[in-house]
Amino acid sequence: MLQLKAGVKKELLEISRTYRLIALILVFIGFGVLDPVIIRGVVFLLDLMNEVPELNMSQVQGLGLLGQSAGMSAFVGDCINTCLLVAFLLLMRTAGGEQKKRNCIIPITLGFDRECYIYAKFLVYPPLMMVLSAAGFYTAYGVSVILFPDDRIPFVNTLLPVLALMLFIAFQVSMLLGFGCATGKAGIWVAVLYGTTTLLNMALGMLGKNQYNPYALITHATRFEEVNAADYGVSAGIAVAVCFVMAVGAATLFKRKKLV
Amino acid sequence: MLEICNLRKSYGGKTVLDGLSMTVQTGEIYGFLGENGAGKTTTMNIVTGLLAKDSGSITVDGKPEGDMETLSIGYLPESPEFFEYMTCREYFRYIAAACQYTGNIEKRTEEVIGLIGLTPSIDRKIKGFSRGMKQRVGIGCALYSGKDLILLDEPTSALDPQGRADVMEIIQRLKEMGKTVILSTHILSDVERVADRVGILHQGKLQLEGSIQELLRANASHVIGFEADGLTPALREEIAALPFAEKVEGKDSSCYVTIAGDWEAGSRGLFRFLADSGLTVHRYEESRPTLEQIYLKVVKTHAATQSWG
Ligand SMILES: Nc1ncnc2c1ncn2[C@@H]1O[C@H](COP(=O)(O)OP(=O)(O)OP(=O)(O)O)[C@@H](O)[C@H]1O
Ligand SMILES: [Mg+2]
């Protein structure tokens, strides 16, 4: 217990003292502000073009319907891409990098429990990233409410999407921590996880089979009206289960790992 | 305290430890010597449980081997890395949790930091520490829990003379506190100064082990040098014919006699001879053998008799 507390404190010091936290806040909040503004800008341009009669804009009329949900969706897209990549890169050190640099050798030879060492990471990073993604999400919501006053998504309709986003982020971060800590090779896993997210999501989407798996949460994060409850529930359940499996699996493997 | 028996380890096809056996007694400082790549770090990593051995047995404090990490040996790795964003005090608090220190943590932390002489920097981040300061933090970690066996892998490498002297003083103090210290280093004069016993690791085995006095007496050549007026070639030959003289060198008025066998008897004999010969002796010095000579002798002998690899 004492060691778990010390471990959590160590991770909190690490993320706050090394400017990682500030960088993460800037990225998540930054996209939260930027994305709705960009969508609003696009809408503004389209409106301008529509006022020029020589241009035949009838095909793009549909785009004129871009509203708050488009602003929010843009943020979700950036959140699971750019923000997540930044987060991955900043977490490489804790997810295995410090094994390579051997910073953990002294505490571990002195008796720091290896499971505590791993669990502390899972107690800090997935929740922290969930909070950050929610903060970004509601920043985007707030900004888009101001920019699209006529087309407002009711607040209650944002609750399930934001939860889906948070769970997806936690799922991804747990995978990085799990695979990274178990193998000590964070860099490779950043590439693998980032690559598979993009590819798998695209492939599943094209096959029309993006349901009942954690990647379906991305869709749920941008769906503000009706929800497929069964799909949502199963996908969220799997994501949560994966987080736990990653934590326990990494702790078990790390326990038996030879560090040099 | 620590007993290693027939330890073997190879990396791929490369044998590093080939039946290493060594014994470290409670309360002693053990100088663990060997050339670069001899396998000192490998041995220490195996003892601390960081590295798997191929075969052999390790007993710590009478307890048969098991999970080495639960024994909580104090270990200063070769190039220690810390969580540098922590201050010295914060890092030691983390170490306190690591070794499950049950006493007053704040008090112990300040005590240890005092012992390693970092009190003025106690609330500074480790990131800004010099190498010598970091090395001391590492030693502090090794002794924090009060465990009795402490392994130090090249604690003085890359330190300036002052830093080295400081570290050696801390090691001396550990001995006074009754700790058992295994000290791996290339600086033989340091070992000679603090160690009780030494072991020389070469070609995967311990080629020589014993107390420094014993080794010096048994292994080194002893040379007496003197300068005397009227030292004729005839006299030189007479000296060379003395039963204890192994070799006579030097020219003009200076002469170096290598003593074979019993050092004290030889020294007495030569002194008597000089007095009887009526020579005027200006300078007379006994050159004591050094650990370095023994070390080089071991390395050379075994390099000549076997090819390795
Ligand atoms: N992970 C590894 N893979 C392959 N070979 C290794 C590995 N670690 C060490 N070796 C080899 O094992 C031998 C012993 O290395 P070790 O670090 O134990 O030597 P050492 O006595 O500590 O040397 P030094 O005085 O330079 O620190 C070296 O020849 C080294 O090349
Ligand atoms: Mg070494």
XYZ file of C-alpha atoms and ligand atoms in Angstrom:
601
model
C 0.000 0.000 0.000
C 2.815 2.326 0.998
C 4.624 1.382 -2.175
C 1.543 1.914 -4.318
C 1.192 5.380 -2.870
C 4.871 6.116 -3.448
C 4.526 4.814 -6.991
C 1.538 7.016 -7.739
C 3.336 10.002 -6.313
C 6.353 9.251 -8.449
C 4.238 9.157 -11.619
C 2.475 12.393 -10.679
C 5.808 14.108 -10.038
C 7.141 12.748 -13.293
C 4.298 14.043 -15.396
C 4.057 17.426 -13.711
C 7.748 18.212 -13.257
C 8.790 17.272 -16.766
C 6.288 19.581 -18.492
C 4.459 16.619 -19.919
C 1.246 17.602 -18.168
C 1.324 21.133 -19.514
C 2.014 19.866 -23.000
C -0.915 17.453 -22.782
C -3.299 20.093 -21.458
C -2.274 22.452 -24.231
C -2.825 19.843 -26.906
C -6.220 18.627 -25.682
C -7.623 22.064 -24.855
C -6.007 23.552 -27.942
C -7.828 21.175 -30.289
C -10.982 21.691 -28.226
C -10.877 25.368 -29.112
C -9.437 25.088 -32.581
C -11.650 22.449 -34.179
C -15.046 24.159 -33.734
C -13.475 27.416 -34.868
C -12.205 25.776 -38.057
C -15.594 24.239 -38.786
C -17.234 27.589 -38.202
C -14.728 29.113 -40.619
C -15.566 26.556 -43.270
C -19.271 27.244 -42.820
C -18.588 30.953 -43.120
C -16.665 30.464 -46.373
C -19.354 28.246 -47.833
C -21.971 30.844 -46.990
C -19.889 33.500 -48.731
C -19.526 31.337 -51.816
C -23.222 30.648 -51.903
C -23.841 34.375 -52.164
C -21.878 34.558 -55.405
C -24.461 33.566 -58.045
C -21.890 32.772 -60.784
C -20.622 29.843 -58.723
C -22.853 26.857 -58.942
C -22.681 25.644 -55.370
C -25.707 23.440 -55.407
C -23.597 20.290 -54.897
C -22.091 21.555 -51.715
C -25.331 22.811 -50.288
C -25.273 19.882 -47.917
C -22.149 21.164 -46.291
C -24.068 24.218 -45.271
C -25.672 21.981 -42.682
C -22.360 21.756 -40.835
C -23.208 22.627 -37.278
C -22.208 21.986 -33.741
C -22.023 18.239 -34.180
C -19.483 18.722 -36.978
C -17.366 20.840 -34.656
C -17.531 18.198 -31.984
C -16.781 15.388 -34.414
C -13.740 17.235 -35.665
C -12.449 17.397 -32.110
C -13.077 13.696 -31.523
C -11.181 12.932 -34.705
C -8.191 15.005 -33.612
C -8.404 13.653 -30.097
C -7.991 10.043 -31.171
C -5.332 10.958 -33.694
C -3.068 13.843 -32.943
C -3.753 14.162 -29.209
C -3.376 10.453 -28.674
C -0.128 10.378 -30.615
C 1.254 13.246 -28.557
C 0.139 11.459 -25.402
C 1.799 8.238 -26.569
C 5.059 9.999 -27.252
C 5.014 11.719 -23.881
C 4.242 8.475 -22.086
C 7.004 6.461 -23.759
C 9.342 7.124 -20.886
C 7.022 5.701 -18.288
C 5.800 2.867 -20.516
C 9.102 1.041 -20.735
C 11.542 3.822 -21.542
C 12.710 4.022 -17.969
C 13.457 0.308 -18.010
C 15.816 0.839 -20.884
C 17.414 3.754 -19.105
C 17.505 1.557 -16.011
C 16.093 4.209 -13.662
C 14.022 1.569 -11.922
C 16.913 -0.749 -11.058
C 17.863 0.837 -7.755
C 14.343 0.851 -6.248
C 13.616 -2.642 -7.502
C 16.796 -4.205 -6.161
C 15.992 -2.517 -2.854
C 12.681 -4.302 -2.761
C 10.157 -2.074 -4.539
C 7.366 -4.451 -5.435
C 7.260 -4.822 -9.184
C 3.498 -5.148 -9.309
C 3.040 -1.937 -7.362
C 5.438 -0.259 -9.726
C 3.237 -1.238 -12.682
C -0.161 -0.717 -11.024
C 0.812 2.817 -10.021
C 1.166 3.664 -13.696
C -2.278 2.260 -14.485
C -3.765 4.199 -11.593
C -2.353 7.456 -12.891
C -2.250 7.561 -16.664
C -5.523 6.122 -17.985
C -7.641 8.209 -15.550
C -5.560 11.273 -16.254
C -5.979 10.877 -19.993
C -9.709 10.339 -19.530
C -9.982 13.599 -17.639
C -7.939 15.402 -20.290
C -10.017 14.072 -23.160
C -13.234 15.009 -21.344
C -11.831 18.471 -20.716
C -11.011 18.823 -24.401
C -14.415 17.484 -25.359
C -16.298 19.992 -23.218
C -14.044 22.801 -24.354
C -15.083 21.938 -27.876
C -18.687 21.762 -26.711
C -18.525 25.171 -25.035
C -16.839 26.839 -27.994
C -19.237 25.304 -30.504
C -22.258 26.358 -28.428
C -21.050 29.923 -28.798
C -20.222 29.578 -32.502
C -23.356 27.717 -33.545
C -26.058 29.268 -31.383
C -29.003 28.065 -33.510
C -27.963 24.449 -33.692
C -27.435 23.272 -30.192
C -26.852 19.706 -29.006
C -28.597 19.217 -25.638
C -26.094 18.678 -22.844
C -27.541 15.286 -21.891
C -26.837 14.042 -25.403
C -23.121 14.636 -24.857
C -22.839 12.329 -21.865
C -22.664 9.020 -23.686
C -20.363 10.278 -26.443
C -17.907 11.778 -23.969
C -17.876 8.544 -21.993
C -17.185 6.623 -25.194
C -14.292 8.933 -25.973
C -12.868 8.638 -22.461
C -13.072 4.871 -22.524
C -11.429 4.681 -25.914
C -8.550 6.865 -24.750
C -8.160 4.826 -21.562
C -8.197 1.666 -23.667
C -5.429 2.957 -25.910
C -3.271 4.280 -23.091
C -3.632 1.023 -21.175
C -2.527 -0.922 -24.238
C 0.587 1.219 -24.522
C 1.373 0.907 -20.812
C 0.697 -2.812 -20.834
C 2.682 -3.786 -23.893
C 5.362 -1.160 -23.250
C 6.045 -2.126 -19.642
C 5.894 -5.841 -20.317
C 8.399 -5.669 -23.150
C 10.394 -2.587 -22.206
C 10.078 -1.376 -25.800
C 7.731 1.585 -25.745
C 8.780 3.064 -29.075
C 7.767 0.043 -31.093
C 4.396 -0.116 -29.390
C 3.670 3.532 -30.044
C 4.119 2.832 -33.734
C 2.150 -0.422 -33.631
C -0.767 0.970 -31.658
C -0.990 4.207 -33.589
C -0.790 2.306 -36.853
C -3.397 -0.293 -35.928
C -5.835 2.298 -34.617
C -5.813 4.098 -37.918
C -5.767 1.014 -40.130
C -8.114 -1.152 -38.113
C -10.619 1.611 -37.730
C -10.548 2.251 -41.467
C -10.772 -1.427 -42.378
C -13.610 -2.131 -39.985
C -15.431 0.960 -41.220
C -15.088 -0.109 -44.866
C -16.333 -3.585 -44.117
C -19.206 -2.035 -42.236
C -18.361 -4.252 -39.300
C -17.231 -1.619 -36.855
C -19.423 -2.789 -34.041
C -19.012 -4.655 -30.793
C -15.339 -3.772 -30.320
C -13.474 -0.924 -28.636
C -12.818 0.801 -31.964
C -16.580 1.254 -32.377
C -16.381 3.664 -29.454
C -14.931 6.231 -31.857
C -18.235 6.235 -33.746
C -20.196 6.429 -30.532
C -18.189 9.434 -29.493
C -19.581 11.389 -32.435
C -23.177 10.184 -32.317
C -25.268 12.716 -30.478
C -28.738 11.408 -31.278
C -29.784 7.803 -31.174
C -27.478 5.198 -29.614
C -27.207 1.523 -30.391
C -27.262 0.497 -26.759
C -26.143 -3.097 -27.277
C -23.176 -2.128 -29.430
C -22.226 0.675 -27.065
C -22.453 -1.532 -24.015
C -20.452 -4.400 -25.453
C -17.776 -2.125 -26.907
C -17.399 -0.200 -23.663
C -17.307 -3.429 -21.672
C -14.547 -4.866 -23.828
C -12.540 -1.645 -23.544
C -12.754 -1.671 -19.754
C -11.899 -5.355 -19.624
C -8.846 -4.783 -21.830
C -7.644 -2.079 -19.437
C -7.749 -4.502 -16.541
C -6.191 -7.335 -18.491
C -3.368 -5.022 -19.572
C -2.678 -3.949 -15.997
C -2.694 -7.435 -14.546
C -0.856 -8.940 -17.508
C 1.876 -6.309 -17.498
C 2.348 -6.649 -13.738
C 2.590 -10.425 -14.009
C 5.042 -10.364 -16.890
C 7.117 -7.590 -15.391
C 7.448 -9.569 -12.194
C 9.302 -12.280 -14.031
C 11.243 -10.025 -16.308
C 14.999 -9.823 -16.020
C 15.894 -6.177 -16.087
C 19.434 -6.229 -17.438
C 27.684 -13.514 4.413
C 27.800 -14.247 0.715
C 28.878 -17.476 -0.818
C 28.991 -18.028 -4.544
C 29.656 -21.516 -5.772
C 30.509 -22.584 -9.281
C 28.583 -19.783 -10.953
C 28.295 -19.982 -14.712
C 26.940 -17.515 -17.207
C 27.323 -17.113 -20.903
C 25.851 -14.685 -23.389
C 25.058 -16.518 -26.563
C 28.176 -18.539 -27.137
C 30.415 -16.265 -25.123
C 31.308 -17.601 -21.689
C 31.665 -14.824 -19.159
C 31.580 -16.680 -15.841
C 33.057 -20.141 -15.952
C 32.662 -21.641 -12.499
C 33.140 -18.622 -10.295
C 33.356 -19.365 -6.585
C 33.874 -16.737 -3.961
C 33.215 -16.156 -0.283
C 32.622 -12.852 1.401
C 32.660 -12.774 5.179
C 30.421 -10.701 7.368
C 31.728 -7.244 8.159
C 34.495 -7.127 5.623
C 35.166 -4.954 2.634
C 35.807 -7.197 -0.306
C 37.682 -5.782 -3.254
C 36.315 -7.402 -6.392
C 38.865 -6.924 -9.134
C 39.154 -7.870 -12.739
C 39.866 -6.291 -16.091
C 37.225 -4.673 -18.307
C 34.774 -7.310 -19.392
C 35.934 -9.813 -16.792
C 32.360 -10.220 -15.584
C 32.233 -8.210 -12.352
C 29.039 -6.389 -13.260
C 27.554 -9.619 -14.551
C 28.264 -11.282 -11.205
C 26.701 -8.446 -9.253
C 23.633 -8.423 -11.475
C 23.183 -12.118 -10.866
C 23.589 -11.778 -7.107
C 20.976 -9.029 -7.000
C 18.586 -11.098 -9.081
C 18.528 -8.747 -12.044
C 20.069 -11.303 -14.347
C 19.474 -15.026 -14.675
C 22.410 -17.351 -14.093
C 23.073 -20.480 -16.114
C 24.083 -22.599 -13.149
C 25.737 -22.459 -9.767
C 24.535 -21.503 -6.329
C 24.436 -18.329 -4.314
C 23.865 -18.226 -0.580
C 23.292 -14.978 1.237
C 23.576 -14.958 4.988
C 23.078 -18.692 5.236
C 19.776 -18.494 3.408
C 19.718 -20.574 0.284
C 19.063 -18.663 -2.860
C 15.540 -17.829 -3.775
C 14.074 -14.597 -4.863
C 17.098 -12.393 -4.536
C 15.017 -9.272 -4.579
C 13.354 -10.166 -1.327
C 16.757 -10.219 0.304
C 17.030 -6.547 -0.493
C 20.716 -6.245 -0.979
C 21.911 -2.675 -1.223
C 23.181 -2.282 -4.777
C 24.838 0.609 -6.519
C 24.769 -0.273 -10.233
C 27.571 0.581 -12.597
C 26.070 3.783 -13.980
C 23.171 4.553 -11.676
C 20.121 6.344 -13.036
C 17.610 8.108 -10.846
C 14.260 9.800 -11.239
C 15.970 13.080 -11.809
C 12.880 15.255 -11.556
C 12.682 14.441 -7.864
C 14.588 16.323 -5.229
C 17.124 14.447 -3.189
C 14.688 14.274 -0.264
C 11.796 13.076 -2.430
C 13.941 10.406 -3.990
C 14.981 9.029 -0.634
C 11.355 8.986 0.487
C 10.636 6.853 -2.568
C 13.566 4.632 -1.618
C 12.133 4.378 1.890
C 8.953 2.970 0.380
C 11.024 0.625 -1.770
C 12.800 -0.939 1.175
C 9.679 -0.733 3.333
C 11.435 1.248 5.966
C 9.404 1.012 9.125
C 11.039 3.662 11.287
C 10.730 7.420 11.069
C 11.224 8.080 7.366
C 11.905 11.810 7.622
C 14.552 11.256 10.254
C 16.208 8.396 8.390
C 16.192 10.378 5.150
C 17.990 13.294 6.748
C 20.388 10.963 8.487
C 21.355 9.177 5.270
C 21.666 12.414 3.333
C 23.906 13.695 6.097
C 26.029 10.583 5.918
C 26.643 11.005 2.205
C 27.291 14.701 2.697
C 24.454 16.098 0.609
C 22.597 17.998 3.313
C 23.124 21.380 1.595
C 21.452 20.038 -1.564
C 18.697 18.091 0.131
C 15.878 19.984 -1.587
C 17.487 20.359 -4.973
C 16.457 18.271 -7.950
C 18.786 15.385 -8.740
C 18.803 16.580 -12.360
C 21.208 19.340 -11.419
C 23.595 17.120 -9.477
C 27.155 16.483 -10.577
C 28.294 12.944 -11.214
C 29.948 12.720 -7.858
C 26.783 13.853 -6.119
C 24.721 11.297 -8.037
C 27.186 8.600 -7.116
C 26.659 9.540 -3.483
C 22.896 9.436 -3.871
C 23.366 5.911 -5.193
C 25.452 4.911 -2.204
C 22.840 6.488 0.058
C 20.193 4.269 -1.525
C 22.324 1.190 -1.007
C 22.677 1.864 2.690
C 19.236 3.362 3.358
C 17.442 0.297 4.569
C 20.273 -0.704 6.857
C 20.685 -4.045 5.093
C 23.992 -5.643 5.871
C 25.218 -6.566 2.425
C 26.085 -3.728 0.089
C 27.317 -4.140 -3.479
C 29.075 -1.184 -5.043
C 29.947 -1.436 -8.736
C 32.675 1.061 -9.537
C 31.476 3.717 -7.118
C 34.418 5.965 -7.854
C 34.533 5.784 -11.626
C 34.531 9.202 -13.241
C 35.041 11.020 -9.968
C 37.736 13.597 -9.356
C 40.348 12.878 -6.656
C 38.372 14.764 -4.032
C 35.143 12.990 -4.927
C 36.942 9.674 -4.848
C 38.405 10.390 -1.459
C 34.938 11.322 -0.175
C 33.391 8.135 -1.476
C 36.181 6.047 -0.018
C 35.594 7.726 3.295
C 31.903 6.822 3.165
C 32.863 3.223 2.418
C 35.231 3.252 5.358
C 32.362 4.480 7.503
C 30.130 1.671 6.265
C 32.698 -0.760 7.514
C 32.689 0.906 10.889
C 28.933 0.474 10.914
C 29.473 -3.238 10.511
C 28.292 -3.564 6.922
C 29.645 -6.057 4.469
C 30.704 -4.293 1.300
C 31.668 -5.736 -2.045
C 33.563 -3.117 -3.953
C 34.283 -3.490 -7.630
C 36.755 -1.007 -8.989
C 39.762 -0.542 -11.227
C 41.498 1.787 -8.830
C 43.750 -0.601 -6.990
C 45.148 1.928 -4.580
C 41.604 2.511 -3.312
C 41.154 -1.189 -2.757
C 44.453 -1.408 -0.964
C 43.366 1.415 1.296
C 39.997 0.070 2.402
C 39.608 -3.579 1.506
C 40.174 -6.443 3.898
C 40.202 -9.095 1.272
C 40.334 -9.121 -2.484
C 39.360 -11.497 -5.215
C 40.694 -11.225 -8.731
C 38.315 -12.364 -11.427
C 39.970 -13.394 -14.633
C 38.845 -15.638 -17.460
C 35.604 -16.443 -15.732
C 37.084 -17.699 -12.506
C 38.408 -16.239 -9.311
C 42.150 -16.639 -9.840
C 43.193 -15.309 -6.500
C 41.413 -14.636 -3.269
C 42.692 -13.668 0.142
C 43.456 -10.897 2.542
C 45.619 -8.142 1.211
C 48.472 -8.919 3.598
C 48.415 -12.570 2.670
C 48.459 -11.811 -1.009
C 51.205 -9.266 -0.680
C 53.331 -11.664 1.266
C 52.748 -14.625 -0.985
C 52.656 -13.126 -4.414
C 54.662 -10.059 -4.918
C 58.327 -9.676 -5.519
C 60.150 -7.593 -2.963
C 62.830 -5.220 -4.056
C 65.414 -3.413 -1.963
C 67.184 -0.530 -3.584
C 70.273 1.191 -2.239
C 73.047 3.497 -3.281
C 76.553 2.957 -2.015
C 80.015 4.317 -2.776
C 82.567 1.801 -3.925
C 80.127 -0.734 -5.219
C 82.335 -2.909 -7.454
C 81.184 -5.537 -9.936
C 82.736 -8.102 -7.643
C 80.587 -6.962 -4.770
C 77.556 -7.130 -7.004
C 78.355 -10.712 -7.793
C 78.729 -11.454 -4.132
C 75.294 -10.000 -3.507
C 73.845 -11.990 -6.357
C 75.286 -15.129 -4.804
C 73.470 -14.543 -1.511
C 70.826 -17.249 -0.997
C 67.879 -14.867 -0.807
C 68.831 -12.701 -3.787
C 66.829 -13.557 -6.855
C 67.961 -10.777 -9.119
C 70.427 -7.895 -8.919
C 70.013 -4.840 -11.131
C 71.215 -1.256 -11.313
C 74.390 0.449 -12.417
C 77.144 2.662 -11.014
C 76.465 3.196 -7.367
C 72.832 2.096 -7.330
C 71.647 -1.405 -6.879
C 68.252 -3.132 -6.784
C 67.996 -6.546 -5.205
C 64.933 -8.666 -5.691
C 64.355 -10.819 -2.636
C 63.169 -14.367 -3.086
C 61.262 -16.203 -0.405
C 60.906 -14.809 3.112
C 60.899 -11.072 2.821
C 61.917 -10.263 6.372
C 64.817 -12.732 6.526
C 66.059 -11.500 3.159
C 65.910 -7.916 4.251
C 67.851 -8.674 7.414
C 70.438 -10.680 5.500
C 71.096 -7.992 2.953
C 71.367 -5.341 5.623
C 73.914 -7.410 7.498
C 75.914 -8.018 4.327
C 76.081 -4.309 3.590
C 77.187 -3.492 7.115
C 79.913 -6.153 6.976
C 81.177 -5.071 3.573
C 82.157 -1.652 4.878
C 80.386 0.234 2.102
C 79.038 3.733 2.696
C 75.339 3.465 2.036
C 73.599 6.731 1.069
C 70.141 5.525 0.396
C 68.337 2.401 1.414
C 64.735 1.682 0.597
C 62.478 -1.288 0.611
C 59.946 -1.116 -2.155
C 56.824 -2.732 -0.845
C 54.933 -4.788 -3.337
C 51.656 -3.288 -4.464
C 48.343 -4.832 -5.241
C 48.876 -3.612 -8.745
C 51.883 -5.843 -9.208
C 49.955 -8.826 -7.948
C 47.052 -7.997 -10.182
C 49.230 -7.629 -13.252
C 51.023 -10.820 -12.416
C 47.764 -12.756 -12.213
C 46.479 -11.323 -15.436
C 49.732 -11.924 -17.268
C 50.312 -15.432 -15.985
C 46.911 -16.631 -17.026
C 46.994 -14.843 -20.319
C 50.221 -16.670 -21.116
C 49.121 -20.124 -20.048
C 45.715 -20.259 -21.650
C 44.037 -18.745 -24.603
C 40.571 -17.536 -23.907
C 37.479 -17.084 -25.987
N 23.748 -8.238 -22.410
C 24.903 -8.744 -22.850
N 24.939 -9.432 -24.004
C 26.091 -9.972 -24.457
N 27.271 -9.864 -23.829
C 27.306 -9.196 -22.669
C 26.119 -8.599 -22.113
N 26.449 -7.999 -20.967
C 27.771 -8.207 -20.801
N 28.289 -8.917 -21.816
C 29.676 -9.349 -21.954
O 30.057 -9.967 -20.768
C 31.376 -9.645 -20.432
C 31.444 -9.192 -18.990
O 30.799 -7.953 -18.847
P 30.754 -7.197 -17.473
O 30.008 -5.939 -17.692
O 30.247 -8.117 -16.427
O 32.266 -6.894 -17.190
P 32.914 -6.027 -16.044
O 33.868 -6.903 -15.340
O 31.871 -5.371 -15.229
O 33.720 -4.977 -16.888
P 33.974 -3.423 -16.609
O 35.161 -3.366 -15.749
O 34.261 -2.882 -17.961
O 32.748 -2.863 -15.997
C 31.831 -8.613 -21.420
O 32.715 -9.239 -22.315
C 30.604 -8.180 -22.139
O 30.881 -7.961 -23.486
Mg 31.390 -3.496 -14.803
